Coordinates of C-alpha atoms in Angstrom, one line a residue:
X1 CA -5.1 -15.0 18.2
X2 CA -6.2 -11.9 20.2
X3 CA -4.1 -11.3 23.3
X4 CA -5.0 -8.7 25.9
X5 CA -1.8 -7.0 26.8
X6 CA 1.9 -6.7 26.1
X7 CA 2.5 -8.9 29.1
X8 CA 0.4 -11.6 27.4
X9 CA 2.5 -11.2 24.2
X10 CA 5.8 -11.6 26.1
X11 CA 4.5 -14.6 28.0
X12 CA 3.7 -16.3 24.7
X13 CA 6.5 -15.1 22.4
X14 CA 9.3 -14.2 24.8
X15 CA 11.4 -11.1 25.5
X16 CA 12.7 -9.0 23.8
X17 CA 9.9 -8.9 21.3
X18 CA 9.1 -6.6 18.4
X19 CA 5.5 -5.8 17.9
X20 CA 4.3 -4.2 14.6
X21 CA 0.8 -2.8 14.2
X22 CA 0.0 -3.1 10.5
X23 CA -3.0 -0.7 10.8
X24 CA -0.6 2.1 11.9
X25 CA 1.7 1.4 8.9
X26 CA -1.3 1.7 6.5
X27 CA -2.4 4.9 8.2
X28 CA 1.0 6.4 7.7
X29 CA 1.1 5.4 4.1
X30 CA -2.3 7.1 3.5
X31 CA -1.3 10.2 5.4
X32 CA 1.9 10.5 3.3
X33 CA 0.1 10.0 0.0
X34 CA -2.5 12.7 1.0
X35 CA 0.3 15.2 1.8
X36 CA 2.0 14.8 -1.6
X37 CA 0.9 16.0 -5.1
X38 CA -1.8 13.9 -6.5
X39 CA -0.5 10.9 -8.4
X40 CA 2.8 10.8 -6.6
X41 CA 4.4 7.3 -6.4
X42 CA 5.7 6.5 -2.9
X43 CA 8.5 4.0 -2.8
X44 CA 8.8 2.2 0.5
X45 CA 12.5 2.0 1.4
X46 CA 13.0 -1.5 2.6
X47 CA 16.1 -0.5 4.5
X48 CA 13.9 0.9 7.2
X49 CA 12.3 -2.5 7.9
X50 CA 12.2 -5.3 5.3
X51 CA 9.6 -7.4 7.2
X52 CA 7.5 -8.9 4.4
X53 CA 4.3 -8.6 6.5
X54 CA 4.7 -4.8 6.9
X55 CA 5.6 -4.4 3.2
X56 CA 2.6 -6.4 2.1
X57 CA 0.3 -4.3 4.2
X58 CA 1.8 -1.1 2.6
X59 CA 1.4 -2.6 -0.9
X60 CA -2.3 -3.6 -0.5
X61 CA -5.0 -1.1 -1.2
X62 CA -2.7 1.6 -2.4
X63 CA -3.9 1.7 -6.0
X64 CA -0.4 0.9 -7.1
X65 CA 0.9 4.2 -5.5
X66 CA 3.1 2.4 -3.1
X67 CA 6.0 0.6 -4.7
X68 CA 9.3 -1.0 -3.4
X69 CA 12.7 0.6 -3.2
X70 CA 15.5 -1.9 -2.5
X71 CA 19.3 -2.0 -2.5
X72 CA 20.3 -5.6 -2.0
X73 CA 19.5 -9.2 -3.0
X74 CA 18.0 -9.8 0.4
X75 CA 15.6 -6.9 0.1
X76 CA 14.7 -8.1 -3.4
X77 CA 13.6 -11.4 -1.9
X78 CA 11.6 -9.6 0.8
X79 CA 9.9 -7.4 -1.8
X80 CA 8.9 -10.3 -4.0
X81 CA 7.7 -12.3 -0.9
X82 CA 5.5 -9.3 0.0
X83 CA 3.9 -9.5 -3.5
X84 CA 5.5 -6.5 -5.2
X85 CA 5.5 -6.8 -9.0
X86 CA 9.2 -6.7 -10.1
X87 CA 8.2 -3.9 -12.5
X88 CA 7.2 -1.8 -9.4
X89 CA 10.6 -2.2 -7.8
X90 CA 13.3 0.5 -7.9
X91 CA 16.8 -0.9 -7.3
X92 CA 19.2 1.7 -5.8
X93 CA 22.6 1.9 -4.0
X94 CA 26.1 2.9 -4.8
X95 CA 27.7 -0.5 -4.5
X96 CA 25.6 -2.9 -6.6
X97 CA 27.6 -6.0 -7.6
X98 CA 27.3 -7.7 -10.9
X99 CA 25.7 -10.7 -9.3
X100 CA 23.1 -8.6 -7.5
X101 CA 22.1 -6.7 -10.6
X102 CA 22.0 -9.9 -12.7
X103 CA 19.7 -11.5 -10.1
X104 CA 17.4 -8.5 -10.1
X105 CA 17.1 -8.4 -13.8
X106 CA 16.5 -12.1 -13.9
X107 CA 13.7 -11.6 -11.4
X108 CA 12.1 -9.0 -13.7
X109 CA 13.4 -5.7 -12.2
X110 CA 13.8 -3.1 -14.9
X111 CA 14.2 0.2 -13.1
X112 CA 17.5 1.2 -11.5
X113 CA 19.0 4.3 -9.9
X114 CA 22.6 4.6 -11.1
X115 CA 25.3 6.5 -9.3
X116 CA 28.3 6.4 -11.6
X117 CA 29.4 5.5 -15.1
X118 CA 30.6 2.2 -13.8
X119 CA 27.3 1.5 -12.1
X120 CA 25.4 2.3 -15.3
X121 CA 27.6 0.0 -17.3
X122 CA 27.2 -2.8 -14.8
X123 CA 23.4 -2.5 -15.1
X124 CA 23.6 -2.4 -18.8
X125 CA 25.7 -5.5 -19.0
X126 CA 23.3 -7.5 -16.9
X127 CA 20.3 -6.3 -18.9
X128 CA 22.0 -7.2 -22.2
X129 CA 22.9 -10.6 -21.0
X130 CA 19.3 -11.4 -20.5
X131 CA 17.9 -9.6 -23.6
X132 CA 16.4 -6.8 -21.7
X133 CA 16.7 -3.0 -21.5
X134 CA 17.0 -1.3 -18.1
X135 CA 15.4 2.0 -17.4
X136 CA 17.9 4.0 -15.4
X137 CA 17.5 7.1 -13.2
X138 CA 20.6 9.2 -12.8
X139 CA 21.1 9.9 -9.2
X140 CA 22.2 13.5 -8.9
X141 CA 24.4 14.9 -6.2
X142 CA 23.2 18.5 -6.5
X143 CA 25.1 21.5 -5.0
X144 CA 23.8 23.8 -2.4
X145 CA 21.5 22.3 0.2
X146 CA 18.1 23.8 0.9
X147 CA 17.9 22.9 4.6
X148 CA 19.8 21.4 7.4
X149 CA 19.4 18.0 9.0
X150 CA 21.2 15.4 11.0
X151 CA 21.9 13.3 7.9
X152 CA 22.7 15.1 4.7
X153 CA 22.9 13.2 1.4
X154 CA 23.9 15.8 -1.1
X155 CA 25.9 19.0 -1.6
X156 CA 29.2 17.5 -0.5
X157 CA 31.7 15.0 -1.9
X158 CA 29.8 11.7 -1.7
X159 CA 29.6 8.1 -2.9
X160 CA 26.0 8.9 -3.8
X161 CA 25.2 10.1 -7.3
X162 CA 26.8 12.1 -10.1
X163 CA 28.0 15.5 -9.2
X164 CA 25.5 17.7 -11.0
X165 CA 28.2 19.9 -12.5
X166 CA 29.8 16.9 -14.3
X167 CA 26.7 15.7 -16.0
X168 CA 26.6 17.9 -19.2
X169 CA 30.0 16.5 -20.2
X170 CA 29.1 12.9 -19.3
X171 CA 25.8 12.7 -21.1
X172 CA 27.2 11.5 -24.5
X173 CA 28.9 8.6 -22.7
X174 CA 25.9 7.9 -20.5
X175 CA 23.4 7.8 -23.4
X176 CA 25.6 5.3 -25.3
X177 CA 25.7 2.5 -22.7
X178 CA 24.2 -0.6 -24.3
X179 CA 21.3 -2.3 -22.5
X180 CA 20.2 0.9 -20.8
X181 CA 17.9 3.9 -21.5
X182 CA 18.0 7.1 -19.4
X183 CA 14.5 7.6 -18.1
X184 CA 14.7 10.1 -15.3
X185 CA 16.5 11.5 -12.3
X186 CA 16.8 10.5 -8.6
X187 CA 17.6 13.1 -6.0
X188 CA 17.8 12.3 -2.3
X189 CA 19.2 15.1 -0.2
X190 CA 18.3 14.5 3.4
X191 CA 16.8 12.3 6.0
X192 CA 14.4 13.2 8.8
X193 CA 13.7 16.9 8.2
X194 CA 13.3 18.8 11.4
X195 CA 10.0 20.5 10.5
X196 CA 7.6 21.0 7.5
X197 CA 9.3 24.3 6.5
X198 CA 12.7 22.6 6.3
X199 CA 11.2 19.8 4.3
X200 CA 9.5 22.2 1.8
X201 CA 12.7 24.1 1.4
X202 CA 14.7 21.0 0.7
X203 CA 12.2 19.6 -1.8
X204 CA 11.9 23.0 -3.5
X205 CA 15.7 23.0 -3.9
X206 CA 15.5 19.4 -5.2
X207 CA 12.9 20.3 -7.9
X208 CA 14.9 23.4 -8.9
X209 CA 18.1 21.3 -9.1
X210 CA 16.3 18.7 -11.3
X211 CA 15.2 21.4 -13.7
X212 CA 18.7 22.8 -14.0
X213 CA 20.0 19.3 -14.8
X214 CA 17.3 18.9 -17.5
X215 CA 18.1 22.3 -19.0
X216 CA 21.9 21.7 -19.0
X217 CA 21.8 18.1 -20.3
X218 CA 18.7 17.8 -22.3
X219 CA 17.5 14.8 -20.2
X220 CA 13.7 15.2 -20.0
X221 CA 12.7 12.9 -17.1
X222 CA 9.9 10.4 -17.5
X223 CA 10.2 9.7 -13.7
X224 CA 11.4 12.3 -11.2
X225 CA 12.2 10.8 -7.8
X226 CA 12.4 13.6 -5.2
X227 CA 13.7 11.4 -2.4
X228 CA 12.5 11.7 1.1
X229 CA 13.2 13.5 4.4
X230 CA 9.8 12.7 6.0
X231 CA 10.2 12.7 9.8
X232 CA 9.1 10.3 12.5
X233 CA 10.1 10.0 16.2
X234 CA 12.7 7.3 16.8
X235 CA 12.7 5.3 20.0
X236 CA 11.2 8.1 22.0
X237 CA 7.5 9.1 22.6
X238 CA 5.9 11.3 20.1
X239 CA 3.7 11.4 17.0
X240 CA 4.8 11.5 13.4
X241 CA 3.9 14.9 11.8
X242 CA 1.2 15.6 9.4
X243 CA 2.3 17.8 6.5
X244 CA -0.7 20.0 5.8
X245 CA 1.0 22.5 3.6
X246 CA 3.4 20.2 1.7
X247 CA 1.1 19.2 -1.2
X248 CA 0.2 22.8 -2.2
X249 CA 3.8 24.0 -1.9
X250 CA 5.2 21.2 -4.1
X251 CA 2.5 21.5 -6.7
X252 CA 3.3 25.2 -7.0
X253 CA 7.1 24.6 -7.6
X254 CA 6.4 21.7 -9.9
X255 CA 4.0 23.9 -12.0
X256 CA 6.8 26.4 -12.3
X257 CA 9.6 24.0 -13.3
X258 CA 7.8 21.0 -14.8
X259 CA 4.5 22.3 -16.0
X260 CA 3.4 19.1 -17.7
X261 CA 3.7 17.0 -14.5
X262 CA -0.1 17.1 -14.0
X263 CA -0.4 15.2 -17.3
X264 CA 2.1 12.6 -16.1
X265 CA 5.3 14.0 -17.7
X266 CA 7.3 13.5 -15.6
X267 CA 5.7 11.1 -13.1
X268 CA 6.6 12.3 -9.6
X269 CA 7.9 9.9 -6.9
X270 CA 9.1 10.2 -3.3
X271 CA 10.7 7.7 -0.9
X272 CA 10.0 6.9 2.7
X273 CA 11.0 4.3 5.2
X274 CA 11.0 6.0 8.6
X275 CA 7.7 7.8 8.2
X276 CA 5.9 4.8 6.9
X277 CA 6.9 2.3 9.5
X278 CA 8.5 4.2 12.4
X279 CA 5.4 4.5 14.6
X280 CA 4.0 1.0 13.8
X281 CA 6.5 -0.8 15.9
X282 CA 7.4 -1.1 19.6
X283 CA 10.0 -3.1 21.3
X284 CA 9.1 -5.0 24.5
X285 CA 12.0 -5.9 26.8
X286 CA 12.7 -6.9 30.3
X287 CA 14.9 -5.3 33.0
X288 CA 17.4 -8.0 34.1
X289 CA 19.3 -5.9 36.6
X290 CA 19.6 -2.5 38.2
X291 CA 22.9 -1.4 39.7
X292 CA 24.8 1.7 40.8
X293 CA 28.4 2.5 39.8
X294 CA 30.1 5.6 41.2
X295 CA 26.9 7.6 41.5
X296 CA 25.4 6.5 38.2
X297 CA 22.4 4.1 37.9
X298 CA 22.5 1.5 35.2
X299 CA 19.3 -0.2 34.1
X300 CA 20.3 -3.4 32.2
X301 CA 17.9 -4.7 29.7
X302 CA 17.7 -8.0 27.8
X303 CA 17.8 -5.9 24.6
X304 CA 21.0 -4.2 23.5
X305 CA 22.6 -3.0 20.3
X306 CA 22.3 -6.5 18.9
X307 CA 18.5 -6.0 18.9
X308 CA 18.0 -2.3 18.7
X309 CA 19.7 0.0 16.2
X310 CA 23.4 -1.0 16.5
X311 CA 24.3 2.6 15.5
X312 CA 23.2 3.6 19.0
X313 CA 26.6 2.3 20.2
X314 CA 28.2 5.0 18.1
X315 CA 26.2 7.7 19.9
X316 CA 24.3 8.7 16.7
X317 CA 20.8 7.7 17.7
X318 CA 20.6 8.3 21.5
X319 CA 18.6 8.6 23.6
X320 CA 16.2 5.8 23.9
X321 CA 13.1 6.2 26.0
X322 CA 11.2 3.5 27.9
X323 CA 7.8 3.3 29.6
X324 CA 6.9 0.8 32.3
X325 CA 4.2 -1.7 31.1
X326 CA 1.1 -1.7 33.4
X327 CA 2.3 1.2 35.6
X328 CA -1.0 2.9 35.9
X329 CA -0.3 4.5 39.3
X330 CA 3.3 5.5 38.6
X331 CA 6.4 4.6 40.7
X332 CA 8.1 7.8 40.7
X333 CA 11.0 8.6 38.4
X334 CA 14.8 8.3 38.2
X335 CA 17.6 9.0 35.8
X336 CA 19.7 6.1 34.5
X337 CA 21.8 4.8 31.7
X338 CA 20.0 2.2 29.7
X339 CA 22.3 -0.5 28.6
X340 CA 22.0 -4.0 27.1
X341 CA 23.3 -7.4 28.1
X342 CA 26.4 -7.5 25.8
X343 CA 30.0 -7.8 27.0
X344 CA 31.1 -4.4 25.6
X345 CA 30.9 -0.9 27.0
X346 CA 29.5 0.2 23.6
X347 CA 26.2 -1.6 24.4
X348 CA 24.5 1.7 25.5
X349 CA 20.9 2.6 24.4
X350 CA 20.6 5.8 26.3
X351 CA 22.6 8.0 28.7
X352 CA 20.9 10.0 31.6
X353 CA 17.4 8.9 30.5
X354 CA 14.4 9.7 32.7
X355 CA 12.9 6.4 33.6
X356 CA 10.4 5.0 36.1
X357 CA 11.8 3.5 39.2
X358 CA 12.6 0.2 37.4
X359 CA 13.2 -3.1 39.1
X360 CA 14.5 -6.5 37.8
X361 CA 11.7 -8.4 36.0
X362 CA 9.9 -5.2 34.9
X363 CA 8.5 -5.3 31.4
X364 CA 9.2 -2.0 29.6
X365 CA 8.3 -0.7 26.2
X366 CA 10.5 1.3 23.8
X367 CA 8.1 3.2 21.5
X368 CA 8.4 4.2 17.8
X369 CA 10.8 1.3 17.0
X370 CA 9.3 0.2 13.7
X371 CA 12.1 1.7 11.6
X372 CA 15.9 1.0 11.9
X373 CA 15.4 -1.3 14.8
X374 CA 16.2 -5.0 14.4
X375 CA 17.6 -4.9 10.9
X376 CA 19.8 -1.9 11.7
X377 CA 21.3 -3.8 14.6
X378 CA 24.4 -6.0 15.3
X379 CA 22.3 -9.1 15.3
X380 CA 25.3 -11.5 15.0
X381 CA 27.3 -9.9 17.7
X382 CA 28.0 -12.4 20.6
X383 CA 25.6 -14.9 19.0
X384 CA 22.6 -14.1 21.1
X385 CA 19.3 -15.2 19.7
X386 CA 17.3 -12.7 17.6
X387 CA 14.0 -11.5 19.1
X388 CA 10.7 -12.7 17.8
X389 CA 8.8 -10.2 15.6
X390 CA 5.0 -10.3 15.5
X391 CA 2.5 -8.4 13.4
X392 CA -0.9 -7.3 14.6
X393 CA -4.0 -6.1 12.8
X394 CA -6.9 -4.8 15.0
X395 CA -5.0 -6.2 18.0
X396 CA -5.0 -9.7 16.6
X397 CA -1.7 -11.5 16.0
X398 CA -1.3 -12.1 12.3
X399 CA 2.2 -13.6 12.1
X400 CA 5.2 -14.5 14.3
X401 CA 8.7 -15.0 13.0
X402 CA 12.4 -14.9 14.0
X403 CA 15.4 -14.0 11.9
X404 CA 17.8 -16.9 11.9
X405 CA 21.5 -16.3 12.1
X406 CA 22.6 -19.0 9.7
X407 CA 26.2 -19.1 10.7
X408 CA 25.2 -20.0 14.2
X409 CA 22.9 -22.8 12.9
X410 CA 25.6 -24.6 10.9

């Protein structure tokens, strides 16, 4: 069905409503592959948005260069539903349970990132019980970051990965775990680099750190996962960056430290969630009320932290920006706190946000909401219904679905 406007979409599917443009997701995938060294595998991080329709669009037409990175049984189901070959799935995460790993191995997953001796033994036990061998990447918590970012994933005490300085002494034990073979390294040091120079510096540090681990442990990686850090605007206007200088910079450092990478030894991989799907999504919602309280204007929406990035309530992801749908002539502007409908003062989407002169009943759009939106939210809180999610291709509605909160249905 081809609908003409966001208002048409809301009239048919309700508000709040997530709208995902699959063509934009595919364009982001192609841009990212073009900015990375030739032959790089890009793992789509399902944590950003596990919608199977988006994942299927990323998988198709990518010449097997786009694979799935998951960290839960639910994401495994989503990846399989999207048509990913289990052999193309990388299972990660510091808290894998025995049941989760067994289900993944039974489904055919054979590549795992492991973060501790216990994690490796758990994977090995599951593989042995099903007559399989798991290929395991050692996740490395390297020392000395190469850049700064809002979310650092390495260089400090962490639940993620082996501290790099401990690996030489651990290698005899790691190599002896039944049901596993050590096939590479996984390094992931930051999220959402502030600019291309910072991203290049961080990935240069990552490649250098991987070479040091190889030299100190004798582990020659078949697969080297460099992690991510690729940026995209979040819930505010803006365009995702194009990394024009990244490919050449990474090829140069790889040539220096892993000269046989061009022959496929090791194969190079990277991960992305935010960059691949951030700008493919927007959230349509409706103003339910506008009020003043002691000199501050509050715009109350029908979408709160139960619908949009529950971490916003912790102050981590503010501010959110909105645009008035169909406001071609403009209504002037105001400053307001954007809040949701929930019975908690933590239901804040943005403080002191510049907004149009909004009125009850107005339909507004929150842009760049394709990543860490609905599935990073407190969807069960207060039992409000989850929003509909629709996918578009060339402005035609391809699918419409709603996440069901099972406890509320029983």
